[in-house]
XYZ file of C-alpha atoms in Angstrom:
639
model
C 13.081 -1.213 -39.381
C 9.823 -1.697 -40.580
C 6.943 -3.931 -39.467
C 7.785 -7.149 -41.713
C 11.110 -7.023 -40.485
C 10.348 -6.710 -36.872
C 7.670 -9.615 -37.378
C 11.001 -11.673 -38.772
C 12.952 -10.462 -35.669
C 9.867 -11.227 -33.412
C 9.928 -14.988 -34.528
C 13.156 -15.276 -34.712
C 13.310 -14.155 -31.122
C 10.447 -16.155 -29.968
C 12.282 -19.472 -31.445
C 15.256 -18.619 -28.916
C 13.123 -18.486 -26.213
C 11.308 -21.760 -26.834
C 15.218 -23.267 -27.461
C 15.081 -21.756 -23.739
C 12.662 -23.270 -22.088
C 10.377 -19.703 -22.293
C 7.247 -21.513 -23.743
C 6.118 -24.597 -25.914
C 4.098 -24.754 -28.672
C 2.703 -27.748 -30.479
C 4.870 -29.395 -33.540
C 4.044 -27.230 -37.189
C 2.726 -24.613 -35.132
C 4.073 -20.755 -35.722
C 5.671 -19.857 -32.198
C 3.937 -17.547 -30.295
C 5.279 -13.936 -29.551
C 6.376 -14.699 -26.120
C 7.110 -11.530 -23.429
C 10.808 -11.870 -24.025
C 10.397 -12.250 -27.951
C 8.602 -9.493 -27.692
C 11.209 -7.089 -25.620
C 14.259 -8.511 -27.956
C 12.247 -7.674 -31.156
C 11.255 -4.284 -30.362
C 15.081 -3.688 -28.931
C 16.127 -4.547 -32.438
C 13.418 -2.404 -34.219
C 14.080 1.258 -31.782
C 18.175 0.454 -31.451
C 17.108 0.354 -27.629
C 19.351 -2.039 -25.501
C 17.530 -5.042 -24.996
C 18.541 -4.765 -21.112
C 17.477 -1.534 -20.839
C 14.073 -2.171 -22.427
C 13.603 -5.065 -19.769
C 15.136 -3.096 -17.011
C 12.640 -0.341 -17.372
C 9.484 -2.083 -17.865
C 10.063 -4.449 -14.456
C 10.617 -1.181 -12.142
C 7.250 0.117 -14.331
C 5.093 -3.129 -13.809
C 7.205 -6.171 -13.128
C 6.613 -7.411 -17.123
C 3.012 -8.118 -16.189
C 0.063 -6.816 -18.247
C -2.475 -6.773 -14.872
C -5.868 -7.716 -17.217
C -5.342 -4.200 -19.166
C -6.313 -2.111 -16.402
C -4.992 1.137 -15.632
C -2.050 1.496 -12.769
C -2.835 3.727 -10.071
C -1.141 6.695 -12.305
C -2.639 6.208 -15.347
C -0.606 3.730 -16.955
C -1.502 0.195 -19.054
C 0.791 -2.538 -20.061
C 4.442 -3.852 -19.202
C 5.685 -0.352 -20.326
C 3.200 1.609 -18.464
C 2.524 3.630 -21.274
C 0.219 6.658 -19.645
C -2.867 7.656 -20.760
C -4.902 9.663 -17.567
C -7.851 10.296 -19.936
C -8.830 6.690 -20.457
C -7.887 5.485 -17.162
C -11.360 7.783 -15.672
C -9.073 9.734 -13.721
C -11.411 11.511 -10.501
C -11.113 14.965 -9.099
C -11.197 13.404 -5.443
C -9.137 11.247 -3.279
C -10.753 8.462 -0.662
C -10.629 11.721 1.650
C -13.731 13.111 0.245
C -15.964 9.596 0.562
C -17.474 8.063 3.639
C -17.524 9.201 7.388
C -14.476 8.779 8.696
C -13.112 11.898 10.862
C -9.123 11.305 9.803
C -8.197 13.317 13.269
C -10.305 10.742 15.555
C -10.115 12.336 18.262
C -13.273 12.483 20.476
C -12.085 15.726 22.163
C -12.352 18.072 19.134
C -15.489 17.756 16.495
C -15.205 15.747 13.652
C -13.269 16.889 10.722
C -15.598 15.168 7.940
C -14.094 15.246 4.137
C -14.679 17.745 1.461
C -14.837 17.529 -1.925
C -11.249 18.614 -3.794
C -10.628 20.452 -6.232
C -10.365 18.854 -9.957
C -7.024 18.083 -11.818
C -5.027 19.186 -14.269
C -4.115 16.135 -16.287
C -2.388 17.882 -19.049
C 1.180 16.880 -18.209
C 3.181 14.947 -20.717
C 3.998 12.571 -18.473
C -0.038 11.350 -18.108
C -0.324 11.397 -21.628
C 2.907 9.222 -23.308
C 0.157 7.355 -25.254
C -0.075 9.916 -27.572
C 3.863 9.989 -28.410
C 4.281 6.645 -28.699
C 1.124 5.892 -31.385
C 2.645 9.149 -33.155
C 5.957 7.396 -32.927
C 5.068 3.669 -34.087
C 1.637 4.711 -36.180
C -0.285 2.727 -33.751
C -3.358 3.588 -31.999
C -3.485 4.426 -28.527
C -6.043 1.679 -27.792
C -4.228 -0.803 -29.138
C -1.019 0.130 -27.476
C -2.822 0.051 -23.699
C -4.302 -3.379 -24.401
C -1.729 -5.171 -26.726
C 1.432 -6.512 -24.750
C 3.902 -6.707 -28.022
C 2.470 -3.776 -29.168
C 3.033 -1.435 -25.860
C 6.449 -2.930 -25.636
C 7.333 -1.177 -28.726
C 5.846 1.737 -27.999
C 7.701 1.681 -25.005
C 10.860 1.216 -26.779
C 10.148 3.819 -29.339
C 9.738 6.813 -26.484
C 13.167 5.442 -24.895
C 14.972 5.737 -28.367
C 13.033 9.193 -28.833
C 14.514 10.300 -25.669
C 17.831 9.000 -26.691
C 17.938 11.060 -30.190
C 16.643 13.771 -28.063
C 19.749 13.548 -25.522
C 22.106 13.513 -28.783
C 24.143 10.747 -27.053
C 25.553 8.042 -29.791
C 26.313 4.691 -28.266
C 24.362 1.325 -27.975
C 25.737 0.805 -24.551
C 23.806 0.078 -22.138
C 25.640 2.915 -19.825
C 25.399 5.386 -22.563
C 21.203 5.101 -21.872
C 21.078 6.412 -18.044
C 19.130 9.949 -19.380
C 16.834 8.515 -21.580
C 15.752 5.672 -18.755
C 15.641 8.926 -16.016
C 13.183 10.783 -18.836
C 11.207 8.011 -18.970
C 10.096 8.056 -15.118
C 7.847 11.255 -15.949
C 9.790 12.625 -12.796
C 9.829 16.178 -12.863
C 12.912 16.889 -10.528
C 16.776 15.268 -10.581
C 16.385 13.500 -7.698
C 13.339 11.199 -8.787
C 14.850 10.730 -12.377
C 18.123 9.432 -10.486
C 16.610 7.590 -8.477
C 14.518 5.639 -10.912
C 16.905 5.428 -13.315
C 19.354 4.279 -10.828
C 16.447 1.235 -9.477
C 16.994 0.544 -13.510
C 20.398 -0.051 -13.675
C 20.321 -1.993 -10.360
C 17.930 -4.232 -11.745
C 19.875 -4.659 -15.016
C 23.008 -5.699 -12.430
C 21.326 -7.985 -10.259
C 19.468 -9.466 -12.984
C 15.589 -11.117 -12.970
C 13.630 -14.197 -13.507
C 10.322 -14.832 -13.037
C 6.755 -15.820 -14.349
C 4.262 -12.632 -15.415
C 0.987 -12.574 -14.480
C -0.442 -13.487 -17.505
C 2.247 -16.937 -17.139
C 4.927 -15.488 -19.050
C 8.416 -16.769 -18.267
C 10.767 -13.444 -18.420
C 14.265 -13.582 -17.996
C 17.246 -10.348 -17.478
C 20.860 -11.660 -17.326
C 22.511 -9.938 -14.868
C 24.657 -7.546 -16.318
C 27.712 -4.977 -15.010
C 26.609 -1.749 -16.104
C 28.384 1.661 -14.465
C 26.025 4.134 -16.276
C 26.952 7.776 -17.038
C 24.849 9.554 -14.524
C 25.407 13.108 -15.285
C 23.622 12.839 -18.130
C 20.656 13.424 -16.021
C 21.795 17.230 -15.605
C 21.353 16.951 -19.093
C 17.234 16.895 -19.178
C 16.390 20.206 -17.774
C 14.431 19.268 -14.595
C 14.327 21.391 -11.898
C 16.637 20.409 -8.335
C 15.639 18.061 -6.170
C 13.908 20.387 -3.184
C 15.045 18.352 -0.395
C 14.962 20.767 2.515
C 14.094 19.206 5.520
C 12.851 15.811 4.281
C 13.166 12.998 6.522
C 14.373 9.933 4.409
C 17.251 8.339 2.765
C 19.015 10.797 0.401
C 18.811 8.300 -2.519
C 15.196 8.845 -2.910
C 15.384 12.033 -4.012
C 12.728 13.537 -1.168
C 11.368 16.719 -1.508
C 10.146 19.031 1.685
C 6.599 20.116 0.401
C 5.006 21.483 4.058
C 1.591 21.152 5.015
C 0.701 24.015 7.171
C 0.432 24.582 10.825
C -2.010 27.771 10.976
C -5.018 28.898 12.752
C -7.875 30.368 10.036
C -10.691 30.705 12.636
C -11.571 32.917 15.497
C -10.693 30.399 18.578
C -7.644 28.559 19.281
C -9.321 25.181 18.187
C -9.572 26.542 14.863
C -6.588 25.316 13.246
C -4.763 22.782 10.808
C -3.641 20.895 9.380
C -2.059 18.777 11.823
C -0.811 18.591 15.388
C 3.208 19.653 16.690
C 4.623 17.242 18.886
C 7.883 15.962 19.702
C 7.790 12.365 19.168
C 9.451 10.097 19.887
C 10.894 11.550 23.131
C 7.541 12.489 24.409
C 5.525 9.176 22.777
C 6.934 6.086 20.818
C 6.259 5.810 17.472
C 5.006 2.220 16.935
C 3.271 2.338 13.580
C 3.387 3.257 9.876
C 0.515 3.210 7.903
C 0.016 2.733 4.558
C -3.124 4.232 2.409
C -3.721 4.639 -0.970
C -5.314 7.920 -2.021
C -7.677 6.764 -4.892
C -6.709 10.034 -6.668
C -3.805 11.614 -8.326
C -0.819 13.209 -6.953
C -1.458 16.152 -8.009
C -5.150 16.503 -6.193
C -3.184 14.916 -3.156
C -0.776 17.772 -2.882
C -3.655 20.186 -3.348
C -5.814 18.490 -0.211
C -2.022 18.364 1.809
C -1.743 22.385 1.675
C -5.549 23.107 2.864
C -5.085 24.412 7.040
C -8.696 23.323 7.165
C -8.327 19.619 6.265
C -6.491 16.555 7.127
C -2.542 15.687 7.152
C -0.266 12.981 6.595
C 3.150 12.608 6.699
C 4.391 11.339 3.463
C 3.088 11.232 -0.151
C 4.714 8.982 -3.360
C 3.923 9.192 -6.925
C 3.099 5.938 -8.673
C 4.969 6.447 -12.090
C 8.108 7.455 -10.787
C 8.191 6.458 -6.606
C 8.737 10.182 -5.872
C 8.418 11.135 -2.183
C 7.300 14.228 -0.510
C 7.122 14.750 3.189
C 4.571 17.137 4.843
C 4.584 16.220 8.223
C 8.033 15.693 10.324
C 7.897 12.768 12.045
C 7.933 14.026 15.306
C 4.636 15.669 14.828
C 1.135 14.120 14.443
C -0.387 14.124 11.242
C -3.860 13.256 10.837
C -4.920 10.737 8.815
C -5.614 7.111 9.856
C -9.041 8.040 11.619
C -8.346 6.895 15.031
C -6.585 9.841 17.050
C -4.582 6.529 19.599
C -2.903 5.503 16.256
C -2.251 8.937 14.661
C -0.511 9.983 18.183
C 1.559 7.236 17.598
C 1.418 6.260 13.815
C 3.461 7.925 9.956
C 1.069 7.793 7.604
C 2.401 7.266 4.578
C -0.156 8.181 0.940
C 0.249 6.260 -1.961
C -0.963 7.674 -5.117
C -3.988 5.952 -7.086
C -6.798 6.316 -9.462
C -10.360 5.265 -8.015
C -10.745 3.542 -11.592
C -11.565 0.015 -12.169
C -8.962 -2.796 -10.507
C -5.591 -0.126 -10.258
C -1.906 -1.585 -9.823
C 1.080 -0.072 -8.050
C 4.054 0.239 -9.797
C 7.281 -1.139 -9.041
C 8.499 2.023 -8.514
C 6.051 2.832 -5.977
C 6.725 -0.244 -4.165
C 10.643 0.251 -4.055
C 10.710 3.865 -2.794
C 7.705 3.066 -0.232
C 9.604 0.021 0.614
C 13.383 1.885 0.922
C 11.144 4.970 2.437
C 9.674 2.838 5.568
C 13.059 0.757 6.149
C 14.783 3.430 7.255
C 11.837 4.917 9.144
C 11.345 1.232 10.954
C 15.241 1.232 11.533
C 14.851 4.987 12.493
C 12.069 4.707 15.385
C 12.005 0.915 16.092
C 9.056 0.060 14.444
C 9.028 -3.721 13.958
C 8.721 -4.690 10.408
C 5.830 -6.859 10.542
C 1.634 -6.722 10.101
C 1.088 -5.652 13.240
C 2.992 -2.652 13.229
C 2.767 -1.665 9.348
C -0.477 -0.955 8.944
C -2.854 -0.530 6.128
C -5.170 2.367 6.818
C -8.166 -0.755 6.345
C -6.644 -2.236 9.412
C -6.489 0.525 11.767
C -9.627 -0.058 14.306
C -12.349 2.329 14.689
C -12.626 4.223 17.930
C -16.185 4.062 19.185
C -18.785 1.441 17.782
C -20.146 4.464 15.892
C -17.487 5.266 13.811
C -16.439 1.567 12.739
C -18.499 1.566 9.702
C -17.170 4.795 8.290
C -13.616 3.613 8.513
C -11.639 3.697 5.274
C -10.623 0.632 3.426
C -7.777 1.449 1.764
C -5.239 0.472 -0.001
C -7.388 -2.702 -0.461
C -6.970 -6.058 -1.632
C -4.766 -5.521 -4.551
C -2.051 -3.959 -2.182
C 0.721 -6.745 -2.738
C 1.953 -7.581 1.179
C 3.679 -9.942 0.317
C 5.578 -8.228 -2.278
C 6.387 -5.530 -0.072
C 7.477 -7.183 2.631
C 9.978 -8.960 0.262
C 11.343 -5.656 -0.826
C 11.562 -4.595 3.164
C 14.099 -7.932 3.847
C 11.362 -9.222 6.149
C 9.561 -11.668 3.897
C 6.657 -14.031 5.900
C 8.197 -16.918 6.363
C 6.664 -19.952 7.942
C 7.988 -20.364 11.932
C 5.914 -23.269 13.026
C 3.747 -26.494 11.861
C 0.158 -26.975 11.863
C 0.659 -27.822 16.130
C 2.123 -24.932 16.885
C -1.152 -22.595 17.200
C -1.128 -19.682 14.500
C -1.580 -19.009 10.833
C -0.236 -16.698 8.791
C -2.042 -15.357 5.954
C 0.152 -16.522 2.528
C -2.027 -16.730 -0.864
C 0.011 -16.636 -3.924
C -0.725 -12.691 -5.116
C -0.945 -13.625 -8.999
C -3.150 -16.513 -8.660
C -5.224 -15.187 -6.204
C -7.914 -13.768 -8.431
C -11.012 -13.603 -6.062
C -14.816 -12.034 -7.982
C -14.797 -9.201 -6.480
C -17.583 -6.541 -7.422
C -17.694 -2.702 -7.284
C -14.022 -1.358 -8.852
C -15.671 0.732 -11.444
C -19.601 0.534 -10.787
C -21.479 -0.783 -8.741
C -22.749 -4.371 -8.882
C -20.319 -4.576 -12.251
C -17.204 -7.551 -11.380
C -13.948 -5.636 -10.947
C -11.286 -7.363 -13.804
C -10.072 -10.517 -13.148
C -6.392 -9.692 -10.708
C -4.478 -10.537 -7.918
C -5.223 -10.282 -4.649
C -3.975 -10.440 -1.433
C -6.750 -11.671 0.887
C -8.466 -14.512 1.661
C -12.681 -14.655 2.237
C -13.113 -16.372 5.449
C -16.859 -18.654 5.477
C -18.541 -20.135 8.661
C -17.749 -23.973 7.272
C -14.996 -25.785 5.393
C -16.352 -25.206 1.632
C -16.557 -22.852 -0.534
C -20.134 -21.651 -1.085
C -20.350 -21.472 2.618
C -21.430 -18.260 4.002
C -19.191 -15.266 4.885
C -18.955 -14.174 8.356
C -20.779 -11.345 10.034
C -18.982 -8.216 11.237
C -21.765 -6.107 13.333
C -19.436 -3.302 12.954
C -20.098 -3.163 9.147
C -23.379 -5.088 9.074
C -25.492 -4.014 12.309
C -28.215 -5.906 10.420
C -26.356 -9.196 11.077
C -25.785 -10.454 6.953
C -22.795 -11.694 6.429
C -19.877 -10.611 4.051
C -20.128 -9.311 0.853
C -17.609 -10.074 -2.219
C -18.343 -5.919 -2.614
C -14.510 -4.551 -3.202
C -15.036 -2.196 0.204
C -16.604 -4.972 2.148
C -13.440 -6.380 4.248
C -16.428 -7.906 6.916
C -14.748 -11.461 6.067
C -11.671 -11.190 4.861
C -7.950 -11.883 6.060
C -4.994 -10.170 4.400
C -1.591 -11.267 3.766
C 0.942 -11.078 6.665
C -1.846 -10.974 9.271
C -1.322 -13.878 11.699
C -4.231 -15.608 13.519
C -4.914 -18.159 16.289
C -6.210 -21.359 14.971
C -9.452 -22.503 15.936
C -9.725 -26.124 14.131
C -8.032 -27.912 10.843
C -9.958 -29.848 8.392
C -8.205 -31.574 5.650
C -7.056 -28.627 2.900
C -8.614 -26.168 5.775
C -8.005 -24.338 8.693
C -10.442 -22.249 10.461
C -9.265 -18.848 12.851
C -10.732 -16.608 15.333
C -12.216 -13.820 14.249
C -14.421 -11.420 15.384
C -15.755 -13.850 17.870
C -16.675 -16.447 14.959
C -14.616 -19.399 13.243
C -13.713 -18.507 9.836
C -12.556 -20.782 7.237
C -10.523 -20.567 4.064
C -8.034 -23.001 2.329
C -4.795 -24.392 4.122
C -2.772 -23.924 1.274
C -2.950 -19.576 1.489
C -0.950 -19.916 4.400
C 1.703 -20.657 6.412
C 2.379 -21.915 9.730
C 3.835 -19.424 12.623
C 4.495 -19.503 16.261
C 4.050 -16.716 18.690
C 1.764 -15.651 21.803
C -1.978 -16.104 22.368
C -4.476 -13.972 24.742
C -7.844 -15.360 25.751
C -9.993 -14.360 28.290
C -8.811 -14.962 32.290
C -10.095 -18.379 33.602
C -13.863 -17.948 35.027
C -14.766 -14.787 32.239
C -17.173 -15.616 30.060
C -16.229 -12.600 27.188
C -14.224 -9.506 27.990
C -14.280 -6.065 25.957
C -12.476 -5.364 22.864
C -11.714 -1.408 22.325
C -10.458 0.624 19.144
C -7.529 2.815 21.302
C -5.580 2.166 24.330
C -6.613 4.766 26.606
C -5.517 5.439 29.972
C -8.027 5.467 33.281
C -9.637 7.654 34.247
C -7.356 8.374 37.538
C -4.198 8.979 35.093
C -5.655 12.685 33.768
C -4.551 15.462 35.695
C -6.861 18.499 36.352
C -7.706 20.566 33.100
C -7.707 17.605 30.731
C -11.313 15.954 30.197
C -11.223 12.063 30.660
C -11.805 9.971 27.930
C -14.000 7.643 28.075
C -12.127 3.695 27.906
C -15.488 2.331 25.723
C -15.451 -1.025 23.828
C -16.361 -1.794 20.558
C -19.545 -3.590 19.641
C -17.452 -6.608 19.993
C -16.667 -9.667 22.643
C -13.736 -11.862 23.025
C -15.260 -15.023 24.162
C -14.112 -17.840 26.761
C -12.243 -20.156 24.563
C -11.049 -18.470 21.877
C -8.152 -17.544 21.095
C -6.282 -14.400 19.387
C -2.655 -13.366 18.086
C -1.464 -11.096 20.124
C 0.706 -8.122 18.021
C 2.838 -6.478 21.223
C 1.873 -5.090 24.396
C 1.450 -0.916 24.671
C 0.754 1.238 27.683
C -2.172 3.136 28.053
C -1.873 6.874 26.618
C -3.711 9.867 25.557
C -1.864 13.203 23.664
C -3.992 15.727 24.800
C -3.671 18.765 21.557
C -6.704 20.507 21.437
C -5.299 24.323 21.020
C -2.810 25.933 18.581
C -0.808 26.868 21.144
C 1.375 23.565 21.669
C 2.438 24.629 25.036
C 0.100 22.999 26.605
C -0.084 20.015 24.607
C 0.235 16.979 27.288
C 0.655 12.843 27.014
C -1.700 11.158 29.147
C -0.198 8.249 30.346
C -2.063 5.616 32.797
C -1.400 2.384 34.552
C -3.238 0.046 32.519
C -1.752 -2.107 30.071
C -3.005 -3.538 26.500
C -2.920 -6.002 24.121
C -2.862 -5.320 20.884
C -4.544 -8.523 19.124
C -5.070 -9.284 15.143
C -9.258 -9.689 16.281
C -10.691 -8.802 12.455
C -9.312 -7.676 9.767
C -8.610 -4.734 12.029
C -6.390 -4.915 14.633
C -7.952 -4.304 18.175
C -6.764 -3.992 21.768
C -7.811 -5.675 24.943
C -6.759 -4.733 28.125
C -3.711 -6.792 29.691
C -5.532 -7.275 32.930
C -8.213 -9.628 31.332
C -6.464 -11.884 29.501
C -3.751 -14.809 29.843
C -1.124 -14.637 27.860
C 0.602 -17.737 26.616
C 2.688 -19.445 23.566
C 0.192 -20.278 20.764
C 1.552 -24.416 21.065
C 0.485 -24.758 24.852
């Protein structure tokens, strides 16, 4: 087909979807190429089904264009067309910046980052740019920031994956290979599983509104594809070994190792055995992004000498690899209470400009901590999925070097959605608690910082909220002495979380204002619009009766008299923080006081610490904190 004839096909499709109800335009005016013009046109010109075109480009981005920024693998557009030399791609991971000791534990030195090594981005699969402006004789710039022209180019690699298959057909079900090529996935298992998130979108069917306001519409349709023909694309098996997840996913057993490389017993990596959860409940899962690629990630996961975490997932594809078994303690969140007790879970990304996940990433992820929730009774809710930005520091030194991450373009909502436990308002304005609701696409807050510093990150969706001392807008941010000792408030810096709420966490309210509602947090009222939120209901701690402020502390450890000869105490210290008399604060779930004592290679004498004392965990910052049990009431949030 050539280009005057898909412009014909493009209008003609864009007139259907205005007959539709997909967009207006004013009378005499030519019709706009609309998103699902767009897909039906380029269908026509590449022979690609039109419901395979759509099907592929919502599990790649969800038919949004996100400003023309780079996904967190390289990849621009509604087709995520790939191209890892434009999107800056960096040799490190969010491993290698700042202060945080992953291991946090206070018994063993810190284990600081190092730089890693840089990567090799000459895959095909970073690079489909290239095939698809050889394919449709466009440029490559062009086809990362145009939405009508990426769509073809999407369509033109499906079709050229198609012709390479040698499978005739227009079917729909004849197109399962080429859609499993197109995921860049480099084993069966991924390809099948992407391709089979494809043709389960393509059933159910989809309708929504892009980000750009696009109205986008799949009709659900019965497709049984031919899977085989996946056998058919030369990737290597699926090396599942011992990976701990849902078959479906395609989960590979990559193994970090368990070695000493020094002299003494404490010299060893990269991560702790256990035998969790019989010997300590597992009551988190945290989520981090790791601002690099996959392929650096894997590199940093095989070092004995570094840091650990349990899981790892591609971004193009959703592929999983597990490192860590669950019942051992991986090292990664930078707060040794959590890790004892936490999976970490590392999401690829690109520390380049305002990155996107992929829908991919966010289905496997999603799928990935389901069963693990179901698995070990972790509740699916904020305060027990965790972003690595929310996990509290241990000691009021190492609060500022915390890691941020995944950041305020992580869509909670979103995933919570995709988990069947969407947030969902339980209360009314009387009944005591907020829960943090913006809406993601609209949400686009100035942050600065994404690619330089100082420079405004491009204009996205977000999932927090900036919390200011009064009821308007140009009111000052709050302070958070962890992050500014100085005592300034809150910066609109991309890192700086000082004043910020994210979607999902719940709060106590302080006072309402018309088209405002102020929590507690950190000790301060902070302030943000009504209409990001939802109401909830739940439990409240505050300081016992006659207590003017009681300690707030980073880990629930146990007293003193709970360690048994041998293992050193550690020290219960609080944060630079104070829970004052009359506030009020959400309380997450109530924990017993433990410490896993693993300080030698030899696991034998590995020991869990338990005491007496009992905690809170509370939603006190953006971080989650803990307060001990003993100096708080406890009551429903509408008393």
């Amino acid at each position: 087909m050539s280009r005057n004839t898909f412009r014909s096909v493009l209008v003609a499709s864009a007139a259907v979807g205005l007959a539709a109800g997909v967009a207006t335009v004013p009378a005499g005016a030519a019709p706009p190429p609309t998103r699902q013009a767009a897909f039906a046109a380029a269908a026509a010109e590449f022979g690609v089904p039109e419901s395979v075109l759509l099907g592929v480009s919502y599990l790649e981005s969800r038919w949004n264009t996100n400003g023309g920024t780079p996904s967190t693998s390289a990849g621009y557009g509604p087709m995520h067309l790939t191209d890892v030399v434009a999107a800056n791609a960096g040799a490190g991971t969010h491993h290698d910046d700042g202060l945080e000791d992953a291991r946090g534990d206070s018994a063993r030195p810190a284990l600081l980052p190092h730089q890693a090594q840089p990567d090799d981005v000459s895959s095909p699969s970073l690079r489909t740019v290239d095939v698809a402006a050889r394919l449709t004789g466009v440029d490559t710039a062009t086809l990362r920031s145009d939405p009508v022209q990426n769509i073809r180019g999407g369509a033109a690699l499906l079709a050229d994956y198609q012709r390479a298959l040698g499978v005739p057909g227009s079917a729909p079900a004849d197109w399962y290979g080429a859609v499993a090529r197109y995921s860049g996935a480099q084993d069966t298992g991924s390809a099948s599983a992407f391709a089979n998130e494809v043709f389960a979108t393509i059933n159910e069917g989809v309708d929504r509104v892009t980000d750009d306001g696009q109205r986008v519409r799949l009709a659900p349709t019965a497709v049984s594809p031919n899977t085989g023909q996946v056998n058919r694309l030369g990737l290597r098996t699926t090396r599942a070994g011992e990976a701990e997840c849902p078959a479906s996913l395609g989960c590979e057993w990559l193994p970090a190792p368990y070695e000493q490389y020094g002299p003494g017993s404490t010299d060893y990596g990269n991560h702790d055995l256990g035998n969790r959860p019989g010997a300590q409940k597992i009551d988190y899962i945290v989520i981090h992004d790791t601002e690099g690629s996959y392929a650096t990630t894997l590199n940093q996961i095989q070092d004995p000498t570094y840091v650990s975490w349990n899981y790892t997932l591609r971004s193009s594809d959703g592929h999983i690899a597990q490192h860590v078994k669950a019942k051992d303690v991986a090292w990664h969140a930078g707060n040794w209470y959590i890790n004892a007790k936490a999976i970490g879970l590392e999401h690829e990304g690109f520390a380049a400009q305002g990155t996107w996940f992929t829908e991919a990433l966010y289905r496997t992820s999603a799928k990935l901590v389901g069963y693990l929730a179901a698995k070990y009774g972790v509740p699916l809710d904020r305060q027990h999925i965790l972003g690595h930005d929310n996990v509290p520091g241990t000691l009021p030194s190492t609060v500022r070097g915390m890691h941020w991450d995944p950041g305020p373009y992580w869509d909670w909502a979103h995933y919570f959605d995709l988990l069947h436990a969407p947030f969902r308002s339980t209360g009314t304005p009387l009944t005591g608690l907020v829960t943090v609701r913006p809406n993601y696409e609209k949400n686009t807050l100035p942050f600065i910082g994404c690619d330089a510093a100082g420079q405004p990150c491009p204009a996205r969706g977000s999932t927090s909220v900036v919390l200011r001392t009064e009821p308007r807008d140009d009111a000052p941010q709050l302070v958070d002495l962890g992050l500014h000792p100085d005592g300034t408030p809150g910066t609109m810096v991309v890192s700086d979380h000082s004043s910020r709420a994210e979607t999902g966490q719940t709060f106590a309210i302080a006072e309402r204002r018309a088209g405002w509602v102020a929590v507690w947090y950190l000790g301060q009222k902070g302030w943000f619009h009504s209409a990001d939120a939802i109401w909830s209901l739940g439990f409240v701690a505050t300081p016992k009766k006659g207590r003017d402020s009681i300690p707030v502390y980073g880990r629930a450890y146990p007293e003193a008299a709970a360690y048994p000869a041998g293992i050193p105490v550690q020290a219960v210290t609080p944060l630079q923080y104070s829970l004052l008399a009359g506030q009020e604060y959400a309380v997450g779930a109530i924990t017993s006081s433990e410490y896993y004592w693993a300080v030698t290679y030899d696991a034998s004498n590995h020991t869990v610490v338990r005491g007496q004392m009992k905690y809170l965990e509370v939603q006190f910052g953006h971080r989650v904190a803990f307060v001990n049990l003993d100096d708080v009431d406890v009551r429903l949030s509408f008393l």
